[in-house]
mmCIF file of C-alpha atoms in Angstrom:
data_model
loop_
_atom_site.group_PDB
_atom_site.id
_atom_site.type_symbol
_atom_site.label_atom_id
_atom_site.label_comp_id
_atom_site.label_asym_id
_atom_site.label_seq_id
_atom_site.Cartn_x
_atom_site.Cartn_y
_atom_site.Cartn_z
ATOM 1 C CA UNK A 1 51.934 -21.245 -10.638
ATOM 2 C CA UNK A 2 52.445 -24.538 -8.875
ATOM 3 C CA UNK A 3 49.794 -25.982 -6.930
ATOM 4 C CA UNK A 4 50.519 -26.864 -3.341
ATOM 5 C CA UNK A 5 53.244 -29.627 -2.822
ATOM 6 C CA UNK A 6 51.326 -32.118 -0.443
ATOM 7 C CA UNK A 7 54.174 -34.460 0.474
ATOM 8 C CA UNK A 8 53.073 -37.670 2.961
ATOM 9 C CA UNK A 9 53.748 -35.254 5.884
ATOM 10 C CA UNK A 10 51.425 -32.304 4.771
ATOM 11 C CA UNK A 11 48.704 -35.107 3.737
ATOM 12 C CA UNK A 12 48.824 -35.506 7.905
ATOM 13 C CA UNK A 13 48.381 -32.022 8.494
ATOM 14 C CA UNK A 14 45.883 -31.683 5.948
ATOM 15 C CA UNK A 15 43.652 -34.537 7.574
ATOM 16 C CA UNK A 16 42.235 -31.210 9.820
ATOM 17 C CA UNK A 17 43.109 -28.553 6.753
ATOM 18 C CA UNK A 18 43.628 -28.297 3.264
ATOM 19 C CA UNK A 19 43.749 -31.144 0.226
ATOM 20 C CA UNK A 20 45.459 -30.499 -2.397
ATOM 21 C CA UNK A 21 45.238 -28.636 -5.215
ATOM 22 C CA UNK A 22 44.223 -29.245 -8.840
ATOM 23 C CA UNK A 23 45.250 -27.452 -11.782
ATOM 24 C CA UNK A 24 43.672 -27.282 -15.534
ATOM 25 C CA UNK A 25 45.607 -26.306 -18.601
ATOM 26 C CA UNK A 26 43.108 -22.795 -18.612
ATOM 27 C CA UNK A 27 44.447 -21.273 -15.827
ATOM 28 C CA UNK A 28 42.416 -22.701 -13.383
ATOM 29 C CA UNK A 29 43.163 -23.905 -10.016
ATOM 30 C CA UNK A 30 41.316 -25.315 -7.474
ATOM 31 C CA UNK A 31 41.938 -25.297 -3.569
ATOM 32 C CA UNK A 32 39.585 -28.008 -1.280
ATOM 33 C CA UNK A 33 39.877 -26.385 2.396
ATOM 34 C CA UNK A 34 38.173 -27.650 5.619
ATOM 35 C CA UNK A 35 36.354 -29.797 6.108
ATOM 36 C CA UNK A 36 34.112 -28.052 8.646
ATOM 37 C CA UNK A 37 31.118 -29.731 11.121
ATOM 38 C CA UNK A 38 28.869 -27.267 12.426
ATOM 39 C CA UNK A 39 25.995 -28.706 15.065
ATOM 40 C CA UNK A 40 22.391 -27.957 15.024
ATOM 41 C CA UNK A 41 21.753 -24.064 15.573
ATOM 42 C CA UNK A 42 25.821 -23.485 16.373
ATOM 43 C CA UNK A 43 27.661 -20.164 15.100
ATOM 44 C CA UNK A 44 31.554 -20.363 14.966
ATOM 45 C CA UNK A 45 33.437 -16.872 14.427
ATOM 46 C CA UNK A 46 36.773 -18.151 15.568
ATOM 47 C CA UNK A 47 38.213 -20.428 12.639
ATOM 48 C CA UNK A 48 40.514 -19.256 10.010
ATOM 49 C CA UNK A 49 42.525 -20.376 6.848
ATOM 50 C CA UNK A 50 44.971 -20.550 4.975
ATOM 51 C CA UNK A 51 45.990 -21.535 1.459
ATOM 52 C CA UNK A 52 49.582 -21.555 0.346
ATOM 53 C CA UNK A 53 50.086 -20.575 -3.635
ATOM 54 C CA UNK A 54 54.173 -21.478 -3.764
ATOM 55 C CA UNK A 55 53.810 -19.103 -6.422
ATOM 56 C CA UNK A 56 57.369 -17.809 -7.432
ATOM 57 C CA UNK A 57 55.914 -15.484 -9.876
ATOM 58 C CA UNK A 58 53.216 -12.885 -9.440
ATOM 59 C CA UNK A 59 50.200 -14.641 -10.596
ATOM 60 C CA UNK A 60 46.938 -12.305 -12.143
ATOM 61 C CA UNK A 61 43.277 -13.414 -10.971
ATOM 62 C CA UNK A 62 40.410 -12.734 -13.393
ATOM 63 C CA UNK A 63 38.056 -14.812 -11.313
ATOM 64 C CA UNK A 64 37.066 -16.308 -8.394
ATOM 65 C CA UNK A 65 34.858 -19.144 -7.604
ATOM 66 C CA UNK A 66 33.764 -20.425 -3.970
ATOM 67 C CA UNK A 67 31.561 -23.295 -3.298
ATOM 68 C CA UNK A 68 30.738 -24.240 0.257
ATOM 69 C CA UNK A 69 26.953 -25.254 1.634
ATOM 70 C CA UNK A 70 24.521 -24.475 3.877
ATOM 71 C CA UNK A 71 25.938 -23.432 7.036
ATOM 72 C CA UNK A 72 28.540 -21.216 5.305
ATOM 73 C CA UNK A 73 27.321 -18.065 6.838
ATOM 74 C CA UNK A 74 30.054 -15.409 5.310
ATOM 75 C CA UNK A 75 33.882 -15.044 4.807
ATOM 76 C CA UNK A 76 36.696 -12.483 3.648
ATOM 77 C CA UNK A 77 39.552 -13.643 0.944
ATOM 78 C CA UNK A 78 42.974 -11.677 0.985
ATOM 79 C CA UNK A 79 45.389 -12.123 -0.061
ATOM 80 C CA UNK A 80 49.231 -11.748 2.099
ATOM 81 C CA UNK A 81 52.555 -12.679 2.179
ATOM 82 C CA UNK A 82 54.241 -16.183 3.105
ATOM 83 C CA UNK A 83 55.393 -15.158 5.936
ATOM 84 C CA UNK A 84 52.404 -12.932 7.667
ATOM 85 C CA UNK A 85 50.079 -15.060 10.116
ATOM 86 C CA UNK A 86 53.183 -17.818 10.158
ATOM 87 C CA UNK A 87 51.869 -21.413 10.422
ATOM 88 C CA UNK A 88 50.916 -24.822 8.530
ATOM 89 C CA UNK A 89 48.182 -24.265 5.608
ATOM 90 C CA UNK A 90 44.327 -24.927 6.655
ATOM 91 C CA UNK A 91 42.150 -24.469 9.303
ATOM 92 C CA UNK A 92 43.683 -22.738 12.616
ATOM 93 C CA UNK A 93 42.036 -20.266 15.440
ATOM 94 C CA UNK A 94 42.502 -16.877 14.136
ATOM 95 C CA UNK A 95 43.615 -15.704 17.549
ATOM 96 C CA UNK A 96 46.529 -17.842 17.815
ATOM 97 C CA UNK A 97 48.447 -16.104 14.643
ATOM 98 C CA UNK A 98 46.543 -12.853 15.515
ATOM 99 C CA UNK A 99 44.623 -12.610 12.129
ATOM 100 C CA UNK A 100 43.071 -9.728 11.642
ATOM 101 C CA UNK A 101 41.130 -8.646 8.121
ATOM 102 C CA UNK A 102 42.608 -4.972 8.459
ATOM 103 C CA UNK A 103 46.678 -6.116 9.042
ATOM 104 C CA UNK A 104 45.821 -8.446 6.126
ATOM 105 C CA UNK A 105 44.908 -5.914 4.141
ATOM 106 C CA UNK A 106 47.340 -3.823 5.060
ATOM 107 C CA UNK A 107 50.538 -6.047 3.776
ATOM 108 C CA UNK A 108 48.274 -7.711 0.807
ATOM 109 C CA UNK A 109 45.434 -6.957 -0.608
ATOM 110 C CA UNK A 110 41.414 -8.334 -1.122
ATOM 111 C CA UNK A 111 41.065 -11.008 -3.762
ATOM 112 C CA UNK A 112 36.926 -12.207 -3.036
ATOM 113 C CA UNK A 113 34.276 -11.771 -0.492
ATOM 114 C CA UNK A 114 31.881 -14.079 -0.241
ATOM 115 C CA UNK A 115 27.390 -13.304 -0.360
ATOM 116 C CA UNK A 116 25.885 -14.063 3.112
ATOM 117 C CA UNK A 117 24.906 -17.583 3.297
ATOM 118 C CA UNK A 118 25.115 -17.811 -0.564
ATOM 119 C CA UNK A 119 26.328 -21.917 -0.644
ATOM 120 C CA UNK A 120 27.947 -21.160 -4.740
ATOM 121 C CA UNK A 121 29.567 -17.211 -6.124
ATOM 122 C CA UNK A 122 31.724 -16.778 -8.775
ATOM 123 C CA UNK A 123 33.137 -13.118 -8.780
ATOM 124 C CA UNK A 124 34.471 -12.576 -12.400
ATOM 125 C CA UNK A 125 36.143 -9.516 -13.777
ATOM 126 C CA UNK A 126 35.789 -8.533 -17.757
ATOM 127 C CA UNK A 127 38.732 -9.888 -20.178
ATOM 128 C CA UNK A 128 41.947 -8.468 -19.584
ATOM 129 C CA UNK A 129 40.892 -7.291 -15.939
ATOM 130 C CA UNK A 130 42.659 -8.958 -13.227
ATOM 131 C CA UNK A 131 43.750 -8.827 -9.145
ATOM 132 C CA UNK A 132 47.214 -8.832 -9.045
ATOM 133 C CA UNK A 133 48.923 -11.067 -6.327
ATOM 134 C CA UNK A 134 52.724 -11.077 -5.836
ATOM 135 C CA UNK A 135 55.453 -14.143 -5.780
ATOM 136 C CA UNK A 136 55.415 -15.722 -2.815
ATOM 137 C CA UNK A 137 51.837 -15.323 -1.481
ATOM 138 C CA UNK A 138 49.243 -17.230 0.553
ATOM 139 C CA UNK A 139 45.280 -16.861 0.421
ATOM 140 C CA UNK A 140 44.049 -16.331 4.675
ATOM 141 C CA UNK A 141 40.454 -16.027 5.735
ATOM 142 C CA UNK A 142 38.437 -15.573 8.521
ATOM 143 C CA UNK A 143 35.382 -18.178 8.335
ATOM 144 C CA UNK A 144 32.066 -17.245 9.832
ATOM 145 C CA UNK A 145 30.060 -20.628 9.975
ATOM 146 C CA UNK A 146 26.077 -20.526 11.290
ATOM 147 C CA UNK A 147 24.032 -23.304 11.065
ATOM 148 C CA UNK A 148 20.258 -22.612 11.529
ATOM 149 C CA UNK A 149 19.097 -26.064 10.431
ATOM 150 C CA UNK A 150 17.771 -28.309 12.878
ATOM 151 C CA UNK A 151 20.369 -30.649 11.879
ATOM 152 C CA UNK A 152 24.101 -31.332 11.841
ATOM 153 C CA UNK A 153 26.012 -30.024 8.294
ATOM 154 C CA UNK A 154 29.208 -31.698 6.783
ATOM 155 C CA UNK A 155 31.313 -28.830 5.107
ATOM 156 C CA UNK A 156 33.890 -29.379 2.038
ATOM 157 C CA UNK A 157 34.171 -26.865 0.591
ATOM 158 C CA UNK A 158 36.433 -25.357 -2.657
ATOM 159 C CA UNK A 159 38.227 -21.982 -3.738
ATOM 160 C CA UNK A 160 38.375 -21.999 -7.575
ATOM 161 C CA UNK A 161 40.833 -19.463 -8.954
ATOM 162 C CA UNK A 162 40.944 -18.623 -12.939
ATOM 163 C CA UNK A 163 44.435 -16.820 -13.912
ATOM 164 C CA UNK A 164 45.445 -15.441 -16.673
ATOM 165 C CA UNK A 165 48.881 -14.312 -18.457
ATOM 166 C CA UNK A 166 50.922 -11.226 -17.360
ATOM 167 C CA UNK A 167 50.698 -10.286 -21.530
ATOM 168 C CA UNK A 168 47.118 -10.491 -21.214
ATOM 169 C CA UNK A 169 46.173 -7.989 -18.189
ATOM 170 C CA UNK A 170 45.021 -4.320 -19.388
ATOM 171 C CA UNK A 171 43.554 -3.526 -15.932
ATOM 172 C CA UNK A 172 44.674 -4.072 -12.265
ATOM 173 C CA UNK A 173 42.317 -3.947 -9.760
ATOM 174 C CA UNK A 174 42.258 -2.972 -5.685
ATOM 175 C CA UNK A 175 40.029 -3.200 -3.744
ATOM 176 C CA UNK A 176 37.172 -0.548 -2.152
ATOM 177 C CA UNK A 177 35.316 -1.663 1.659
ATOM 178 C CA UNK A 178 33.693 0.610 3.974
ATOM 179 C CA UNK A 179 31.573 -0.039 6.753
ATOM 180 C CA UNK A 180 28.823 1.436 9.030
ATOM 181 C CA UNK A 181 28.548 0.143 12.422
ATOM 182 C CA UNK A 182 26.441 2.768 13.371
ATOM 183 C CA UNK A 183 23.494 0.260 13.432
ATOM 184 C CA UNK A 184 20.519 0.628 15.670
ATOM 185 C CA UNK A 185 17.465 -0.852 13.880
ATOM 186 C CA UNK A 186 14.363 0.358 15.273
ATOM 187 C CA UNK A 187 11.613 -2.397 16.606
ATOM 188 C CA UNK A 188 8.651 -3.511 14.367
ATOM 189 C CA UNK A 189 10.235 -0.316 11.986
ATOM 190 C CA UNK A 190 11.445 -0.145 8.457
ATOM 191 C CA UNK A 191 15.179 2.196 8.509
ATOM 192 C CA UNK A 192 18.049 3.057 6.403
ATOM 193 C CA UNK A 193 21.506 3.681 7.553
ATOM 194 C CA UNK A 194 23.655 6.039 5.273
ATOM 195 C CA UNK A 195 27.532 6.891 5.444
ATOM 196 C CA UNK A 196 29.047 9.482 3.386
ATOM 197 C CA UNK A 197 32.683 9.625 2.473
ATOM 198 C CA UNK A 198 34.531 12.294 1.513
ATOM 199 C CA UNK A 199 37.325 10.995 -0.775
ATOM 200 C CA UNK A 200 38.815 14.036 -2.556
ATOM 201 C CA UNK A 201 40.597 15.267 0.452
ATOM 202 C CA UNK A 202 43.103 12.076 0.645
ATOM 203 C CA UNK A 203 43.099 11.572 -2.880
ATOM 204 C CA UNK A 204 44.046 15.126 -4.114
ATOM 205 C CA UNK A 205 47.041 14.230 -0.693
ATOM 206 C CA UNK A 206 48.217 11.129 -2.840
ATOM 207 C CA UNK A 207 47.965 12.022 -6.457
ATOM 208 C CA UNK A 208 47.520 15.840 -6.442
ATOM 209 C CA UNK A 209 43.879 15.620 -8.190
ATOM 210 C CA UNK A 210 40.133 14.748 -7.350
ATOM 211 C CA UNK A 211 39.289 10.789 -7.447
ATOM 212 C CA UNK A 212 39.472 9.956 -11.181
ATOM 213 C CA UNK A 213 39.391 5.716 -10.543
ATOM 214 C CA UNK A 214 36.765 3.110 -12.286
ATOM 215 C CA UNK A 215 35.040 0.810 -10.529
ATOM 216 C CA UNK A 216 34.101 -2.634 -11.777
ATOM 217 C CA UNK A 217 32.572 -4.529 -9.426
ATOM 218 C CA UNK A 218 30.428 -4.624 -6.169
ATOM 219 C CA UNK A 219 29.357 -6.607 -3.440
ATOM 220 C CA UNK A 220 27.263 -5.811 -0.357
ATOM 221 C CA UNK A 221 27.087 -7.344 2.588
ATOM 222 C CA UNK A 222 24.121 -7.534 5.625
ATOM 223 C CA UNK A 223 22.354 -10.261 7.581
ATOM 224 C CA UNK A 224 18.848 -11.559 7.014
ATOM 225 C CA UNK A 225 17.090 -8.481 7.817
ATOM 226 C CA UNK A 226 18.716 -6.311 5.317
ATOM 227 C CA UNK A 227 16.176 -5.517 2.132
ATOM 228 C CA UNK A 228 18.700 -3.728 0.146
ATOM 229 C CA UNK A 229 21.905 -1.517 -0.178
ATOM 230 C CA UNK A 230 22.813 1.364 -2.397
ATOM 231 C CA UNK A 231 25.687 2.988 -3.473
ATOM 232 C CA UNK A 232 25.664 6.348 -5.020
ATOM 233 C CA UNK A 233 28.625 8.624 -6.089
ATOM 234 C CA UNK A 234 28.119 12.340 -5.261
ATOM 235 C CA UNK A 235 29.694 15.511 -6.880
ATOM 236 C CA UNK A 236 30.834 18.702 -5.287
ATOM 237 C CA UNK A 237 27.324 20.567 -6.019
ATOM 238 C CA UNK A 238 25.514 17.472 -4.624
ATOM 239 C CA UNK A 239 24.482 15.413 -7.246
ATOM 240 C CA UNK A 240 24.139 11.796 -6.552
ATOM 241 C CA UNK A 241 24.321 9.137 -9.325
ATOM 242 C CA UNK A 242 23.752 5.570 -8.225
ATOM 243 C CA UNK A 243 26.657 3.505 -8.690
ATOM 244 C CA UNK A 244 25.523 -0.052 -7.264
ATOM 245 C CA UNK A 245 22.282 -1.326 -5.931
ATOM 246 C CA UNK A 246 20.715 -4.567 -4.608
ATOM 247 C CA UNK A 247 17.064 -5.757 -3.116
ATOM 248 C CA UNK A 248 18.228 -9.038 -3.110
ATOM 249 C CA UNK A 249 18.416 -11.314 0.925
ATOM 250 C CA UNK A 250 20.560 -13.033 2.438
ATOM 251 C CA UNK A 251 21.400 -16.801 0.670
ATOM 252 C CA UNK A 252 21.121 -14.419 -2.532
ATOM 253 C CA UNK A 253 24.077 -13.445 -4.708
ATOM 254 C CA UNK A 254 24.533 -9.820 -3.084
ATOM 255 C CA UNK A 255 27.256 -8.563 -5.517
ATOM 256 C CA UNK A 256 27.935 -8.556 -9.388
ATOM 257 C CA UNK A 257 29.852 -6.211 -12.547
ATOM 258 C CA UNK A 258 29.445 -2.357 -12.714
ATOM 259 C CA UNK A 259 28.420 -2.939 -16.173
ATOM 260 C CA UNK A 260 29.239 -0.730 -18.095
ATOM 261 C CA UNK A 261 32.168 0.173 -15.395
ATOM 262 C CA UNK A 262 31.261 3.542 -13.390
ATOM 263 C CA UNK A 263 33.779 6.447 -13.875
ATOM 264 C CA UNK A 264 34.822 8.746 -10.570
ATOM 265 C CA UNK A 265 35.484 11.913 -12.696
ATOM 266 C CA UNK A 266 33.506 14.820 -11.439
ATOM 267 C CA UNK A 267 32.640 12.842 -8.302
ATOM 268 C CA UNK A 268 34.267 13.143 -4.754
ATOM 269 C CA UNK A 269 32.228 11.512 -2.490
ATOM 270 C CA UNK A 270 30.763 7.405 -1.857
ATOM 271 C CA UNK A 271 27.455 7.241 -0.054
ATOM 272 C CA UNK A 272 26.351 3.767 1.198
ATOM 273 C CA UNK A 273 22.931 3.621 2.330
ATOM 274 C CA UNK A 274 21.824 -0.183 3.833
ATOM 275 C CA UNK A 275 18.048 -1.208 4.378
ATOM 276 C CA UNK A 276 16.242 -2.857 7.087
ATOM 277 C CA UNK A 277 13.233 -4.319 8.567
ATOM 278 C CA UNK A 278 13.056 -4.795 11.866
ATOM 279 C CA UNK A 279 10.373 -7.333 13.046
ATOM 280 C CA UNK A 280 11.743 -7.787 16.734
ATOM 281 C CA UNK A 281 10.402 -6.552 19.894
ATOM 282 C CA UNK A 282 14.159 -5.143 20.593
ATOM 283 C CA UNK A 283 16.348 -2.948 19.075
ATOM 284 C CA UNK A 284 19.115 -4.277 16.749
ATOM 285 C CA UNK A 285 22.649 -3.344 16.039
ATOM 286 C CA UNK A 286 26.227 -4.199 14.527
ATOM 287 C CA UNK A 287 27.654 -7.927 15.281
ATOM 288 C CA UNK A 288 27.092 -11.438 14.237
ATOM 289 C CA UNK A 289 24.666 -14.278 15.408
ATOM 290 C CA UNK A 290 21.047 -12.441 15.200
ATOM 291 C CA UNK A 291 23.037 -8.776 14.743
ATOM 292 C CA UNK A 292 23.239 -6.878 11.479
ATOM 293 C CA UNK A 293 26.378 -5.472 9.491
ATOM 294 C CA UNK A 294 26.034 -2.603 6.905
ATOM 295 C CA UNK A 295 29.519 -3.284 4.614
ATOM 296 C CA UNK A 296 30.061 -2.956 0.261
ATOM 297 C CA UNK A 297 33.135 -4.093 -1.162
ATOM 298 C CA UNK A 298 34.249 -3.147 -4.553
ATOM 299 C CA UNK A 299 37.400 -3.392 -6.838
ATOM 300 C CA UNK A 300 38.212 -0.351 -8.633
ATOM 301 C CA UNK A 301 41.667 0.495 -10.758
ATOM 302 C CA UNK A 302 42.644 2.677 -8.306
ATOM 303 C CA UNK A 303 46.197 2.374 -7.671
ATOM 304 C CA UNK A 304 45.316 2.647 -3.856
ATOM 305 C CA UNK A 305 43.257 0.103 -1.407
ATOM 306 C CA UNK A 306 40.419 2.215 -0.250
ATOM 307 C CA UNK A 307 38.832 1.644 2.965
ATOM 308 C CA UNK A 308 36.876 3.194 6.108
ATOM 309 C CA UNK A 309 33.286 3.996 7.452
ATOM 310 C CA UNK A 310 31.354 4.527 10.887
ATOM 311 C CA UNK A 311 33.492 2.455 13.326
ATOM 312 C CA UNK A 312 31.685 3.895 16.458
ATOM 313 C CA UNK A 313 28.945 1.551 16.916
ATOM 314 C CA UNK A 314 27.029 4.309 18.434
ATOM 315 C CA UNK A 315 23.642 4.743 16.294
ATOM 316 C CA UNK A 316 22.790 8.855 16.367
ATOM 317 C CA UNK A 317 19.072 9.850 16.230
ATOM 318 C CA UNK A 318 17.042 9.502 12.655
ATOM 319 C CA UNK A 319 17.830 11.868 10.625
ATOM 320 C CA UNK A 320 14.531 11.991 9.129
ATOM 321 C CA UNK A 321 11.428 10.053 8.718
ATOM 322 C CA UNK A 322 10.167 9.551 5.189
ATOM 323 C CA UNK A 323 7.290 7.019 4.091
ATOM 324 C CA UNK A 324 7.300 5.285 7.732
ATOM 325 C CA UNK A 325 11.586 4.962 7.260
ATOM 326 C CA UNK A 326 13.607 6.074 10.029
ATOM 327 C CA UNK A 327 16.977 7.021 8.322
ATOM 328 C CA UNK A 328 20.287 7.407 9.940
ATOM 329 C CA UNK A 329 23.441 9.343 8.715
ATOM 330 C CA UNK A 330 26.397 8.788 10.007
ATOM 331 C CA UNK A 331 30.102 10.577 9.654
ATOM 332 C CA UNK A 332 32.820 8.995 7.662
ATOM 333 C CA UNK A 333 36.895 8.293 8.265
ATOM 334 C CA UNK A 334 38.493 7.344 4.968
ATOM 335 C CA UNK A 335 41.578 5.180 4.547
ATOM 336 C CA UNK A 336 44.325 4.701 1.978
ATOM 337 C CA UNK A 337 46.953 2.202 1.005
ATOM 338 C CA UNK A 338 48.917 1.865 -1.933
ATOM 339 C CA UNK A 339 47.969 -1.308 -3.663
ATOM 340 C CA UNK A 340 49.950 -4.561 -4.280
ATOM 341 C CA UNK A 341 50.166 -3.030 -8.668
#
């Protein structure tokens, strides 16, 4: 791979964008992007970018390393080809190439997601393992920048990527989201929101057999008044194993291996539950700013992108109430999409 040809006229562009690249003799290869100034207390949802790869050849990432700051609130990696979301590399308004995570995922795939607010990650798959993209790719993201501070933040911050050889890769990974926007977090209340999701009826559609796919690594993703999420596989007689599961908050890493890796024989079903406390005088649900999201990423060898949720954003009454927690359940619709393998 060839890092990104910044000739005198790109340096211009770059002044509001991207710098270039540097490349190490391991594989490594590093991609400065911004830089961003967010003002005391300001949220900006609107930004994206982009990094080129002039890759000619498919290139396979074992790992991924982001470093940004404080006022880095959260952002989305995938991966697409050159000529989706046309334009010049670095920052741009998402709405004037009409980015959107979904299409993105759609013609590529998900190579990283970053922790909420967490300013350093490195997501890093076992030896051998590896996210496969394609020749002729680019790296697009939606930024989601939030400043609480009381003062101004300078942002430069770096994508590291660690490659490896195609004679090297025993595993390729795809990637696993869902979502619940279900959310209505009661007042002064502790809650849990759960979504279950049936996968054996779309996978037995695709590959004529229940799910039968490893997965290898995790991430969940809420807002500051999230206290945990859990994910638990479930067989056809109801027995739940727990997959995945973090207490940690936001500014914490909020993702990590399946070690060892977690095996989908015998299960059909994915059940995310997210955790709240809700210290407001008013009810809170799905969005940004003071909002809350319920969403896990995974990567899993599954030769298909998984994907899907609650998209109504309509909460439903508890459930139950156990220990002073109000829980929610909430339907699921499951997506499929062959993966870029």
């Amino acid at each position: 791979m060839t890092c990104i040809d910044l000739t005198f006229a790109r340096i211009a562009a770059a002044a509001l964008a991207l710098a270039a690249c540097t490349g190490d003799s391991d594989g490594q290869h590093t991609y400065p992007f911004g830089p961003f100034e967010v003002e005391t207390h300001q949220e900006i949802t609107s930004q994206c970018v982009q990094i080129s790869l002039d890759n000619p050849e498919a290139i396979y990432v074992n790992s991924v390393e982001l470093t940004t700051g404080p006022g880095f609130h959260h952002s989305n990696w995938l991966f697409v080809p050159e000529s989706v979301f046309f334009g010049d590399d670095g920052t741009f308004r998402c709405s004037d190439r009409n980015y959107n995570e979904e299409v993105a995922a759609a013609f590529g795939g998900v190579l990283f997601a970053q922790s909420t607010q967490a300013p350093h990650e490195v997501q890093a798959f076992p030896p051998g393992v590896a996210v496969k993209i394609p020749a002729r790719s680019k790296i697009v993201a939606q930024v989601h920048l939030l400043n609480a501070q009381d003062t101004a933040v300078h942002l430069s911050p770096n994508l590291k990527i660690t490659e490896i050889a195609e004679p090297q890769v025993t595993t390729l990974l795809s990637g696993i989201s869902f979502e619940d926007h279900a959310l209505g977090l009661p007042s002064h209340q502790q809650s849990r929101f759960s979504v279950e999701c049936d996968l054996a009826p779309l996978h037995n559609q695709r590959y004529h057999r229940d799910p039968d796919f490893k997965l290898y690594y995790a991430l969940a993703h809420y807002h500051t008044l999230g206290t945990g999420l859990s994910l638990e596989a479930i067989k056809p007689d109801g027995t739940a194993t727990t997959v995945f599961t973090t207490s940690h908050r936001a500014g914490d890493t909020l993702g990590g291996p399946i070690d060892p890796t977690f095996d989908m024989t015998g299960y059909t079903k994915l059940r995310m539950s997210c955790d709240y406390y809700n210290p407001r005088d008013t009810t809170v649900g799905w969005g940004v700013g003071d909002q809350e999201m319920c969403v896990f990423l995974a990567f899993s060898d599954s030769t298909s992108n998984w994907g899907g949720g609650t998209l109504d954003d309509m909460p439903g009454d508890p459930t139950f109430i156990d220990n002073g927690v109000m829980s929610y359940t909430s339907g699921c619709q499951v997506f499929a999409l062959d993966a870029q393998q």
